[in-house]
XYZ file of C-alpha atoms in Angstrom:
663
model
C -24.269 35.632 14.053
C -28.083 35.031 13.369
C -31.526 32.821 15.238
C -33.517 31.286 13.056
C -36.197 33.072 11.800
C -39.830 32.079 12.534
C -41.202 29.994 9.821
C -37.685 28.050 10.482
C -38.201 28.255 14.054
C -41.552 26.376 13.557
C -40.172 23.858 12.073
C -36.882 23.303 13.833
C -35.944 21.529 17.049
C -36.016 23.517 20.237
C -32.526 22.851 21.294
C -29.729 22.983 19.114
C -31.898 23.629 15.488
C -29.163 23.874 13.368
C -27.184 21.239 12.047
C -23.964 21.379 10.243
C -23.692 18.362 7.620
C -20.833 17.634 5.464
C -22.347 16.697 2.119
C -20.562 14.127 0.021
C -20.101 15.708 -3.442
C -17.392 14.807 -5.831
C -16.161 18.834 -7.169
C -13.885 20.373 -4.852
C -15.005 23.382 -4.492
C -17.745 22.133 -2.213
C -15.824 20.484 0.013
C -17.038 22.325 3.104
C -20.014 22.017 5.664
C -22.954 23.593 5.270
C -26.120 24.447 7.945
C -29.906 22.726 7.955
C -32.530 22.403 10.007
C -33.556 19.773 12.400
C -37.003 18.948 12.175
C -38.973 17.998 15.512
C -39.536 14.589 14.505
C -35.638 13.891 13.878
C -34.649 15.508 17.365
C -33.588 12.679 18.963
C -31.826 10.596 16.123
C -29.575 14.024 14.641
C -26.515 13.688 16.782
C -23.121 14.063 15.382
C -21.476 11.629 13.254
C -24.918 10.018 11.937
C -25.502 9.456 8.162
C -27.909 12.009 6.814
C -29.899 12.669 3.552
C -29.913 16.618 2.630
C -31.215 19.065 -0.443
C -28.638 19.869 -2.223
C -28.719 21.934 -5.437
C -32.381 20.481 -6.080
C -31.074 16.784 -5.261
C -30.707 14.510 -2.825
C -26.903 13.775 -1.378
C -25.501 11.628 1.719
C -23.420 13.556 4.020
C -22.636 13.280 7.572
C -23.742 15.533 10.695
C -20.635 17.018 12.011
C -22.377 18.731 15.105
C -25.534 20.627 16.491
C -25.738 24.175 16.816
C -28.066 26.929 18.325
C -27.748 29.735 15.842
C -26.314 29.884 12.048
C -24.514 32.782 10.474
C -26.373 31.941 7.145
C -28.842 34.691 6.090
C -31.234 32.750 4.105
C -33.867 30.003 4.833
C -32.263 27.249 5.565
C -33.742 24.052 4.070
C -34.473 21.097 6.930
C -32.383 17.765 6.855
C -34.657 15.161 4.767
C -33.859 11.676 6.687
C -31.444 10.976 9.317
C -30.011 7.022 7.807
C -29.577 5.482 10.906
C -29.537 7.070 14.366
C -25.676 5.314 15.046
C -22.995 7.611 14.833
C -19.924 5.987 12.960
C -18.104 9.656 12.284
C -16.098 9.418 15.287
C -14.194 12.886 16.301
C -11.148 11.050 16.068
C -11.632 9.690 12.723
C -12.911 13.316 11.296
C -10.154 14.482 12.411
C -8.029 12.305 10.583
C -10.091 12.505 7.841
C -9.458 16.109 7.620
C -5.732 15.504 7.970
C -5.188 12.832 5.581
C -7.457 15.315 2.725
C -5.189 18.210 3.689
C -1.923 16.240 3.303
C -3.174 14.719 -0.069
C -4.870 17.926 -1.771
C -8.332 16.193 -1.759
C -11.684 16.638 0.195
C -12.901 15.257 2.967
C -15.580 13.671 1.099
C -13.479 11.367 -1.029
C -11.166 10.309 2.466
C -14.595 9.614 3.782
C -15.448 6.927 1.192
C -12.207 5.083 2.186
C -12.658 5.571 5.588
C -16.725 4.251 6.291
C -17.731 1.952 4.783
C -20.978 1.300 2.828
C -24.190 0.853 5.541
C -26.167 -2.596 5.538
C -29.270 -1.982 7.484
C -29.420 -5.501 8.299
C -26.223 -6.089 9.726
C -26.589 -3.164 11.696
C -29.813 -3.939 13.369
C -29.244 -7.222 14.455
C -25.399 -5.972 15.759
C -27.742 -3.660 18.102
C -30.180 -5.956 19.521
C -27.435 -8.576 20.243
C -26.275 -8.366 24.189
C -22.787 -7.569 23.666
C -20.285 -9.492 24.760
C -17.150 -8.688 26.887
C -14.252 -8.587 24.736
C -11.142 -10.294 25.117
C -8.433 -9.213 27.531
C -5.585 -11.937 27.752
C -2.536 -11.695 29.670
C 0.597 -9.857 29.048
C 3.093 -11.622 27.334
C 6.377 -11.964 29.221
C 8.505 -10.137 26.716
C 7.024 -8.559 23.434
C 10.516 -7.921 21.373
C 12.661 -8.894 23.974
C 15.414 -10.351 22.134
C 15.500 -6.460 20.392
C 17.696 -4.000 21.370
C 14.893 -1.415 22.964
C 12.125 -3.542 22.005
C 11.602 -4.464 25.830
C 11.844 -0.451 26.286
C 9.112 0.066 23.074
C 6.565 -2.402 24.689
C 6.891 -0.882 28.056
C 6.330 2.729 27.033
C 3.986 1.611 24.924
C 1.831 0.236 27.961
C 2.386 3.368 30.354
C 0.972 5.232 27.459
C 3.830 7.116 26.318
C 3.192 7.075 22.605
C 6.764 5.150 21.157
C 7.833 5.456 17.743
C 9.587 2.903 16.182
C 10.752 1.386 13.213
C 11.716 -1.994 13.958
C 13.973 -4.233 11.759
C 12.985 -7.735 12.349
C 15.856 -10.986 11.913
C 15.999 -13.229 9.740
C 13.501 -16.023 9.914
C 11.783 -14.184 12.610
C 7.608 -15.099 13.159
C 6.830 -11.887 12.721
C 3.145 -12.175 13.294
C 3.951 -13.785 16.580
C 5.976 -11.000 17.375
C 3.104 -8.185 16.268
C 0.572 -10.504 18.324
C 2.876 -10.303 21.444
C 2.844 -6.710 21.580
C -1.062 -5.909 20.580
C -1.926 -8.371 23.383
C 0.955 -6.853 26.154
C -0.772 -3.618 24.748
C -4.706 -5.133 25.345
C -3.892 -6.247 28.667
C -3.166 -2.531 29.907
C -6.880 -1.891 28.652
C -6.277 0.240 25.454
C -7.027 -1.176 21.902
C -4.766 -2.441 18.771
C -4.865 -1.914 15.187
C -2.386 -4.013 12.739
C -1.892 -3.257 9.389
C -0.293 -5.329 6.472
C -0.165 -5.647 3.115
C -2.263 -8.259 1.473
C -4.622 -11.319 1.967
C -1.939 -14.157 2.577
C -0.264 -11.481 5.539
C -3.296 -10.792 6.835
C -3.913 -14.719 6.825
C -0.380 -15.241 8.960
C -1.281 -12.847 11.301
C -4.761 -13.762 12.096
C -3.651 -17.157 12.690
C -1.365 -15.642 15.273
C -3.727 -13.252 16.745
C -6.619 -15.893 17.194
C -6.462 -15.604 21.074
C -6.589 -11.632 20.703
C -10.384 -12.384 19.111
C -9.512 -9.713 16.561
C -12.074 -8.272 14.297
C -10.528 -8.850 10.562
C -10.932 -5.963 7.789
C -10.196 -7.601 4.253
C -11.342 -6.340 0.653
C -12.220 -9.775 0.291
C -14.695 -9.866 2.856
C -18.284 -9.401 1.470
C -19.651 -6.081 2.154
C -21.954 -6.940 4.876
C -19.077 -8.739 6.549
C -16.747 -5.707 6.206
C -19.580 -3.485 7.880
C -20.277 -6.151 10.803
C -16.853 -6.371 11.926
C -16.180 -2.222 11.628
C -18.967 -2.013 13.426
C -17.612 -4.454 16.227
C -14.164 -2.420 16.162
C -16.988 0.845 16.345
C -19.011 -0.773 19.857
C -15.946 -1.315 21.160
C -17.003 -4.982 21.224
C -13.061 -6.032 20.218
C -10.342 -4.784 21.079
C -7.742 -5.473 18.183
C -8.262 -4.804 14.556
C -6.113 -6.554 11.764
C -6.781 -5.672 7.797
C -5.536 -4.271 5.274
C -4.474 -0.434 3.783
C -8.196 0.945 4.185
C -8.418 -0.690 7.927
C -6.579 2.622 8.786
C -9.171 4.054 9.411
C -11.321 1.519 11.990
C -13.136 3.285 14.765
C -10.931 1.528 17.597
C -11.804 3.671 20.702
C -8.844 4.102 23.329
C -6.054 3.539 20.683
C -2.699 2.509 22.570
C -0.749 0.508 19.498
C -0.640 0.937 15.863
C 1.397 -1.363 13.789
C 2.361 -1.344 10.133
C 4.110 -4.422 8.495
C 6.403 -4.256 5.587
C 5.945 -0.702 4.663
C 7.578 -0.421 1.321
C 4.871 -2.744 -0.518
C 3.167 -1.206 -2.983
C -0.310 -2.265 -2.199
C -0.529 -0.206 0.740
C -0.585 2.518 -1.702
C -4.447 4.024 -2.146
C -5.361 3.456 -5.782
C -8.338 5.785 -5.768
C -8.416 9.914 -5.056
C -6.826 11.812 -2.909
C -3.850 8.204 -2.785
C -3.012 8.095 0.357
C 0.078 6.025 2.083
C -1.321 3.680 4.599
C 2.327 4.296 6.296
C 1.530 8.646 6.350
C -2.427 7.573 7.425
C -0.723 5.618 10.319
C 1.487 7.779 11.339
C -0.634 10.867 11.900
C -3.188 8.619 13.447
C -0.619 7.698 16.236
C 0.536 11.575 16.537
C -3.551 12.327 17.040
C -4.654 9.704 18.860
C -1.578 9.387 21.273
C -0.849 5.466 20.196
C 2.207 3.901 19.981
C 3.187 3.825 16.447
C 5.623 0.751 14.812
C 7.063 0.218 11.367
C 8.198 -3.560 10.719
C 10.000 -5.014 7.724
C 12.241 -6.949 6.967
C 13.794 -4.157 4.543
C 13.738 -0.604 5.262
C 12.395 2.322 3.156
C 13.653 5.400 2.664
C 11.057 7.188 4.110
C 11.113 5.086 7.191
C 14.794 5.665 7.649
C 14.401 9.762 7.523
C 11.755 9.564 10.412
C 14.661 7.808 12.209
C 17.095 9.914 11.279
C 14.867 12.800 11.761
C 14.089 11.955 15.790
C 10.788 11.345 15.505
C 11.391 7.619 15.657
C 13.248 4.945 17.497
C 15.342 1.975 15.885
C 14.305 -1.489 17.437
C 17.276 -3.902 15.834
C 18.566 -6.948 17.066
C 22.547 -7.448 17.858
C 24.422 -8.531 15.455
C 25.640 -11.373 16.752
C 22.209 -12.604 16.849
C 21.873 -11.588 12.932
C 24.905 -13.406 12.141
C 23.609 -16.489 14.318
C 19.880 -16.422 12.567
C 21.854 -15.715 8.887
C 21.772 -17.898 6.482
C 24.813 -17.977 3.818
C 23.982 -15.296 1.185
C 25.983 -15.139 -2.022
C 25.952 -12.647 -4.659
C 26.851 -14.101 -8.104
C 28.967 -13.427 -11.116
C 26.783 -12.328 -14.589
C 24.925 -14.857 -15.440
C 25.574 -15.132 -18.730
C 29.210 -15.832 -17.932
C 28.919 -18.312 -15.350
C 25.493 -20.562 -17.264
C 28.819 -20.394 -20.018
C 31.186 -21.990 -18.289
C 29.058 -24.762 -16.956
C 27.050 -26.745 -18.871
C 25.685 -28.695 -16.430
C 23.750 -25.511 -15.006
C 22.715 -24.187 -18.311
C 19.903 -27.148 -18.839
C 18.393 -25.465 -15.227
C 19.315 -21.952 -16.460
C 21.341 -21.762 -12.831
C 24.726 -20.181 -11.936
C 27.270 -22.901 -11.202
C 26.701 -21.355 -7.282
C 23.029 -21.746 -7.173
C 22.640 -25.261 -9.230
C 24.978 -26.571 -6.557
C 23.322 -24.797 -3.421
C 19.908 -26.315 -4.793
C 21.432 -29.654 -5.622
C 22.380 -29.596 -1.664
C 19.491 -28.259 -0.240
C 17.139 -31.154 -2.454
C 19.915 -34.245 -1.389
C 19.104 -33.500 1.994
C 15.247 -33.616 1.193
C 14.705 -29.705 2.115
C 12.675 -27.183 -0.213
C 14.044 -24.913 -2.366
C 12.711 -21.647 -3.465
C 13.156 -19.861 -6.782
C 12.162 -16.642 -6.969
C 11.261 -15.398 -10.565
C 10.891 -11.369 -11.715
C 7.438 -12.674 -13.992
C 5.114 -15.202 -14.573
C 4.322 -17.109 -17.080
C 6.578 -19.267 -19.675
C 8.590 -16.332 -21.527
C 7.119 -12.909 -21.207
C 10.191 -11.116 -23.421
C 12.314 -12.839 -26.310
C 15.215 -11.183 -28.245
C 17.250 -11.375 -31.322
C 19.691 -14.808 -30.473
C 22.485 -12.859 -32.058
C 22.055 -9.293 -31.224
C 19.981 -9.269 -28.505
C 17.600 -6.688 -30.697
C 13.713 -6.962 -28.563
C 11.416 -9.292 -30.413
C 8.475 -6.420 -31.731
C 5.474 -6.601 -33.610
C 5.367 -5.482 -37.062
C 1.964 -4.435 -36.774
C 1.447 -2.704 -33.692
C 5.126 -2.664 -32.587
C 3.948 -4.900 -29.150
C 6.435 -7.621 -27.346
C 6.388 -10.545 -29.269
C 5.427 -14.071 -26.896
C 6.126 -17.429 -28.145
C 2.605 -18.887 -29.489
C 1.809 -22.695 -30.206
C 3.566 -24.213 -32.935
C 6.639 -22.624 -32.402
C 5.097 -19.188 -33.914
C 5.655 -15.668 -32.329
C 2.289 -13.864 -30.911
C 2.009 -10.078 -30.169
C 1.212 -9.972 -26.767
C -0.674 -6.505 -27.456
C -2.923 -7.507 -30.735
C -2.333 -11.143 -30.640
C -0.885 -10.991 -34.664
C 0.438 -14.264 -35.172
C 4.336 -13.934 -37.270
C 5.109 -16.754 -38.323
C 7.976 -15.478 -40.784
C 10.158 -13.341 -38.240
C 12.987 -12.004 -38.646
C 15.096 -9.701 -36.530
C 14.858 -6.210 -38.294
C 18.882 -5.502 -36.618
C 20.863 -8.044 -38.034
C 17.518 -10.895 -40.360
C 18.339 -13.237 -37.348
C 15.321 -16.071 -37.053
C 16.241 -17.140 -34.194
C 14.674 -15.725 -30.607
C 15.756 -16.531 -26.868
C 14.176 -15.345 -23.806
C 15.246 -12.368 -22.103
C 13.046 -13.098 -19.549
C 12.029 -16.092 -18.422
C 8.803 -16.646 -16.471
C 7.893 -18.664 -13.569
C 6.521 -21.976 -15.909
C 9.297 -21.817 -17.690
C 11.632 -21.856 -14.738
C 9.616 -24.588 -13.321
C 9.796 -26.808 -16.395
C 13.864 -25.982 -16.703
C 14.294 -27.390 -13.102
C 11.621 -30.544 -13.029
C 14.484 -31.415 -16.029
C 17.016 -30.559 -14.219
C 16.017 -32.385 -10.494
C 14.134 -35.290 -11.653
C 12.254 -36.685 -8.916
C 11.476 -33.272 -7.370
C 7.922 -32.443 -6.966
C 7.802 -28.845 -8.462
C 5.030 -25.568 -6.925
C 4.648 -22.773 -9.166
C 3.364 -19.784 -6.922
C 1.923 -16.624 -8.220
C -0.224 -14.436 -10.566
C -4.187 -15.784 -10.164
C -2.572 -19.316 -7.649
C -0.812 -18.135 -4.797
C -0.551 -20.641 -1.771
C -0.199 -19.851 1.640
C 2.260 -22.459 2.408
C 3.706 -25.835 1.376
C 4.529 -29.053 2.941
C 8.664 -29.658 3.821
C 10.763 -31.983 1.798
C 12.296 -32.466 -1.371
C 10.656 -29.622 -3.313
C 11.165 -26.820 -5.645
C 8.519 -23.842 -5.566
C 9.063 -21.527 -8.104
C 7.532 -18.227 -7.187
C 6.909 -14.511 -8.112
C 8.137 -11.622 -5.565
C 5.493 -11.297 -3.148
C 3.768 -15.203 -3.553
C 6.547 -16.651 -1.942
C 4.770 -19.484 0.804
C 5.948 -20.078 4.290
C 7.662 -23.699 5.016
C 7.515 -25.084 8.270
C 11.313 -24.480 9.291
C 12.399 -22.685 6.507
C 13.744 -23.269 3.019
C 17.013 -25.456 2.616
C 18.171 -22.899 0.102
C 16.727 -19.641 -1.816
C 17.229 -18.683 -5.438
C 16.757 -15.454 -6.335
C 16.937 -15.271 -10.016
C 17.436 -12.133 -12.852
C 18.206 -9.402 -10.025
C 19.453 -7.573 -13.191
C 15.680 -7.456 -14.611
C 14.510 -6.392 -10.986
C 17.318 -3.820 -11.141
C 17.908 -2.298 -14.490
C 14.354 -0.635 -13.993
C 13.842 2.942 -15.434
C 12.543 3.450 -11.711
C 13.546 5.928 -8.789
C 13.128 3.096 -6.851
C 14.026 0.085 -8.381
C 16.847 -0.706 -6.693
C 14.644 -0.328 -2.839
C 11.720 -2.426 -4.508
C 14.448 -5.254 -5.531
C 16.422 -5.523 -2.236
C 13.258 -5.752 0.016
C 11.626 -8.505 -2.163
C 15.263 -10.350 -1.816
C 14.862 -9.183 1.868
C 11.057 -11.041 2.345
C 12.460 -14.036 0.060
C 15.509 -14.764 2.392
C 14.101 -14.662 5.549
C 11.788 -17.590 4.537
C 15.589 -19.513 4.746
C 16.600 -21.426 7.688
C 19.640 -20.429 9.387
C 21.643 -23.643 8.406
C 20.459 -22.841 4.741
C 21.793 -21.140 1.418
C 20.855 -17.981 -0.704
C 22.254 -17.115 -3.977
C 21.507 -13.818 -5.285
C 21.449 -13.655 -8.899
C 23.169 -10.179 -9.032
C 27.357 -8.962 -9.048
C 28.050 -9.754 -5.489
C 29.632 -5.795 -5.906
C 26.387 -4.235 -6.616
C 25.232 -2.050 -3.194
C 21.968 -3.869 -3.032
C 23.621 -7.399 -2.646
C 25.991 -6.093 -0.315
C 23.638 -4.964 1.584
C 21.173 -8.403 1.412
C 24.774 -10.044 2.588
C 24.902 -8.192 5.444
C 21.364 -7.970 6.618
C 21.818 -4.522 6.485
C 18.623 -2.778 5.873
C 19.348 0.409 7.633
C 22.334 0.573 6.354
C 20.969 0.322 2.738
C 17.562 2.952 3.085
C 20.810 4.855 4.519
C 22.496 5.226 0.981
C 18.828 5.574 -0.682
C 17.989 8.525 1.665
C 21.441 9.965 1.220
C 20.945 9.805 -2.935
C 17.324 10.952 -3.030
C 18.700 14.229 -0.855
C 21.595 14.633 -3.210
C 19.023 14.644 -6.067
C 15.977 15.968 -4.570
C 13.884 14.115 -4.573
C 11.125 12.203 -1.633
C 11.452 11.754 1.169
C 14.104 14.438 1.565
C 12.125 17.190 -0.361
C 7.796 16.946 -1.494
C 6.870 16.230 -4.909
C 3.578 16.872 -6.422
C 2.066 15.161 -9.522
C -0.148 16.821 -11.820
C -1.651 14.006 -14.332
C -4.186 14.850 -16.895
C -4.306 17.140 -20.262
C -1.496 19.512 -21.223
C -3.044 22.774 -21.129
C -5.320 21.660 -17.670
C -1.888 20.727 -16.185
C -0.325 24.089 -17.125
C -3.141 26.017 -15.551
C -3.223 24.059 -11.823
C 0.739 24.996 -11.692
C 0.000 28.755 -13.047
C -2.694 29.376 -10.802
C -1.303 27.824 -7.420
C 0.122 30.161 -5.271
C 3.248 27.734 -4.830
C 5.413 27.977 -1.829
C 8.968 30.360 -2.439
C 11.049 28.270 -3.471
C 8.996 25.712 -5.612
C 10.425 24.106 -8.855
C 8.299 22.815 -11.601
C 9.339 20.303 -13.844
C 8.223 19.565 -16.723
C 5.244 18.388 -18.825
C 6.743 14.808 -19.950
C 4.984 11.566 -20.626
C 3.625 9.414 -18.016
C 5.796 6.915 -16.635
C 5.343 3.159 -17.956
C 2.407 1.398 -17.055
C 0.412 4.351 -15.125
C -3.095 5.653 -16.858
C -5.480 7.804 -15.214
C -8.579 6.500 -15.384
C -11.368 7.462 -17.166
C -9.128 8.979 -19.532
C -10.345 9.793 -23.679
C -8.844 7.138 -25.669
C -8.514 10.089 -28.473
C -6.828 13.030 -28.636
C -3.520 13.867 -26.835
C -2.028 11.497 -24.454
C -2.037 12.987 -21.134
C 0.797 13.913 -19.720
C 2.546 14.906 -16.115
C 3.624 17.996 -14.774
C 5.782 17.769 -11.320
C 6.220 20.185 -8.546
C 8.985 20.285 -6.098
C 9.356 21.542 -2.551
C 11.416 21.298 0.351
C 9.910 18.966 2.736
C 8.633 21.727 5.151
C 6.121 23.407 2.455
C 4.647 19.498 2.171
C 1.284 20.899 3.649
C 1.452 24.510 1.859
C 2.066 23.035 -1.406
C -0.823 20.681 -1.356
C -2.984 23.700 -0.071
C -1.945 25.439 -2.413
C -2.553 22.711 -5.580
C -5.984 22.361 -3.444
C -7.278 25.776 -3.814
C -6.684 25.960 -7.285
C -8.475 22.887 -8.468
C -11.291 24.793 -5.952
C -10.760 27.888 -8.662
C -11.114 25.562 -11.572
C -13.914 23.702 -10.297
C -16.257 27.304 -9.498
C -14.851 29.025 -12.846
C -15.750 25.338 -14.281
C -12.422 26.089 -16.761
C -10.664 22.637 -18.735
C -11.075 19.071 -17.617
C -10.241 17.030 -13.874
C -6.723 17.009 -12.770
C -5.232 14.191 -10.814
C -3.255 15.659 -8.208
C -0.905 12.792 -6.401
C 1.647 14.319 -3.575
C 4.549 11.652 -3.323
C 3.750 9.542 -5.804
C 5.941 5.766 -5.944
C 6.423 5.791 -9.353
C 7.652 9.842 -10.405
C 8.677 8.787 -14.030
């Protein structure tokens, strides 16, 4: 190693004159540290973790100062730091370690992960907060028994307080106030002197959790906050002025000191997958963080993902479940139905409401008792899909082949190109009468309003989502995930069109359908009824009836292992032009036994941001390896990207490790 020369030394700080900086650059081959000189005037401010501005290839770029050194290995002349943006160290050592691990896990760059982890600076907010006299954070009294009703629940809480870093997968009881249980667990850990981080999928869940944690004075981080409000709350965590942070996926990186508890609710929700590179899943980020910082980890939900089940079966996490007697006492009556078309044909009264007889009877019983009824419908809108009444052929536009919908005056209109077709005939049989294959929330609400006169009808979904609704004689029609909470629980829940959810061409169709059903069923009172619009012999329906999320997840995991899909294996999806994705796969030094599958078309609904509209459509190449080789696969693909970037070959390729949608 060489010390700075005389010219550099004259311009550098006396002690530790070298600043090692990570510039925030877009290209993969520049994901490394660079050495700069620290001018004397910046000596005091240039501390590890601060934001800096440096000159790189003739332009000013942002970066983070990682460490100060007495000398450098660089043999040439070093450029000086241009500016310390703020003297506040925002990149703490634990967050830097987590960022590095997440980038390695997902074949990404640290710069991309840092953009997810640290919000943009707002100078006025920072100055105001630093000038304020810090108030002592709230330290509550520990609850009597957090998760005390569950087997191993009290032991988990005790181990968390003792700092033994327990890890568990928690299956909540039907009707459980999950937000209150997480708040109790956080209070238990905070009372012991450590901090807690609680993550949920969306704003509705966050509002509910924030209300339950109000006594803990938490910092709530959400995408809906303005930039200044978000940065202020993030700083509260950094400065140790709050002991509890609540948030959605980006809050997983919140810089809490002495972290004692990390909790994630409903890890199967798709919104927990970051849509920006390197596309990490919040569950994996929190698991890495809990391991690195010695914190307790709990993954909770009414359902259970195969990924969480894999952690249990591997012995990495324990189970927190309730005794079967308690589950039965808390569960509503749950039943499946036969084929809905057959059931409707046998019951003319129920046909007017598009409900099988069992569902119609359950709704009528609840409404007669002045109790609300929840109706879960897979799609919003009026009639999102139409087909021929005679032969069931889907109705398609004759101009662009897009799906047709019912427009005004009985005219059919294309949902893609808006072309109206007043004289549409089925190309298969010549029929002119259409039927709704998928009936949306608005049409369902209209039909139920006619079938149950006098009952108020509320629609929740799309742009209008209700967090809660009053009890009483009311029908609530909601899309999955938009079901409002009712005090005391619903009297009945009708889960319609289950065949549509289960029949999707998606590896996770059954898992996602089961999760949606479980979440809706959990809103029903113990003396209520649930009717699932799918055959009772289907495995997902049977698991719903038994409230057996663990058994369903184990069966799903076994099937994935049999066919070699995650989480039994690791899978990388390479998306881009066919020549580019093949080049990455060919140049990568893949682990022994790696399988290259494809290329094939992208899954329905999957797009590559910024992909050109002209030219051949993007393709997807899959690379599959054994579970033990996941890190090696990510490293190999990252190095292949680095090599192509250095040689400036082809166009960028999007790499996703273990994507939710495979094909």
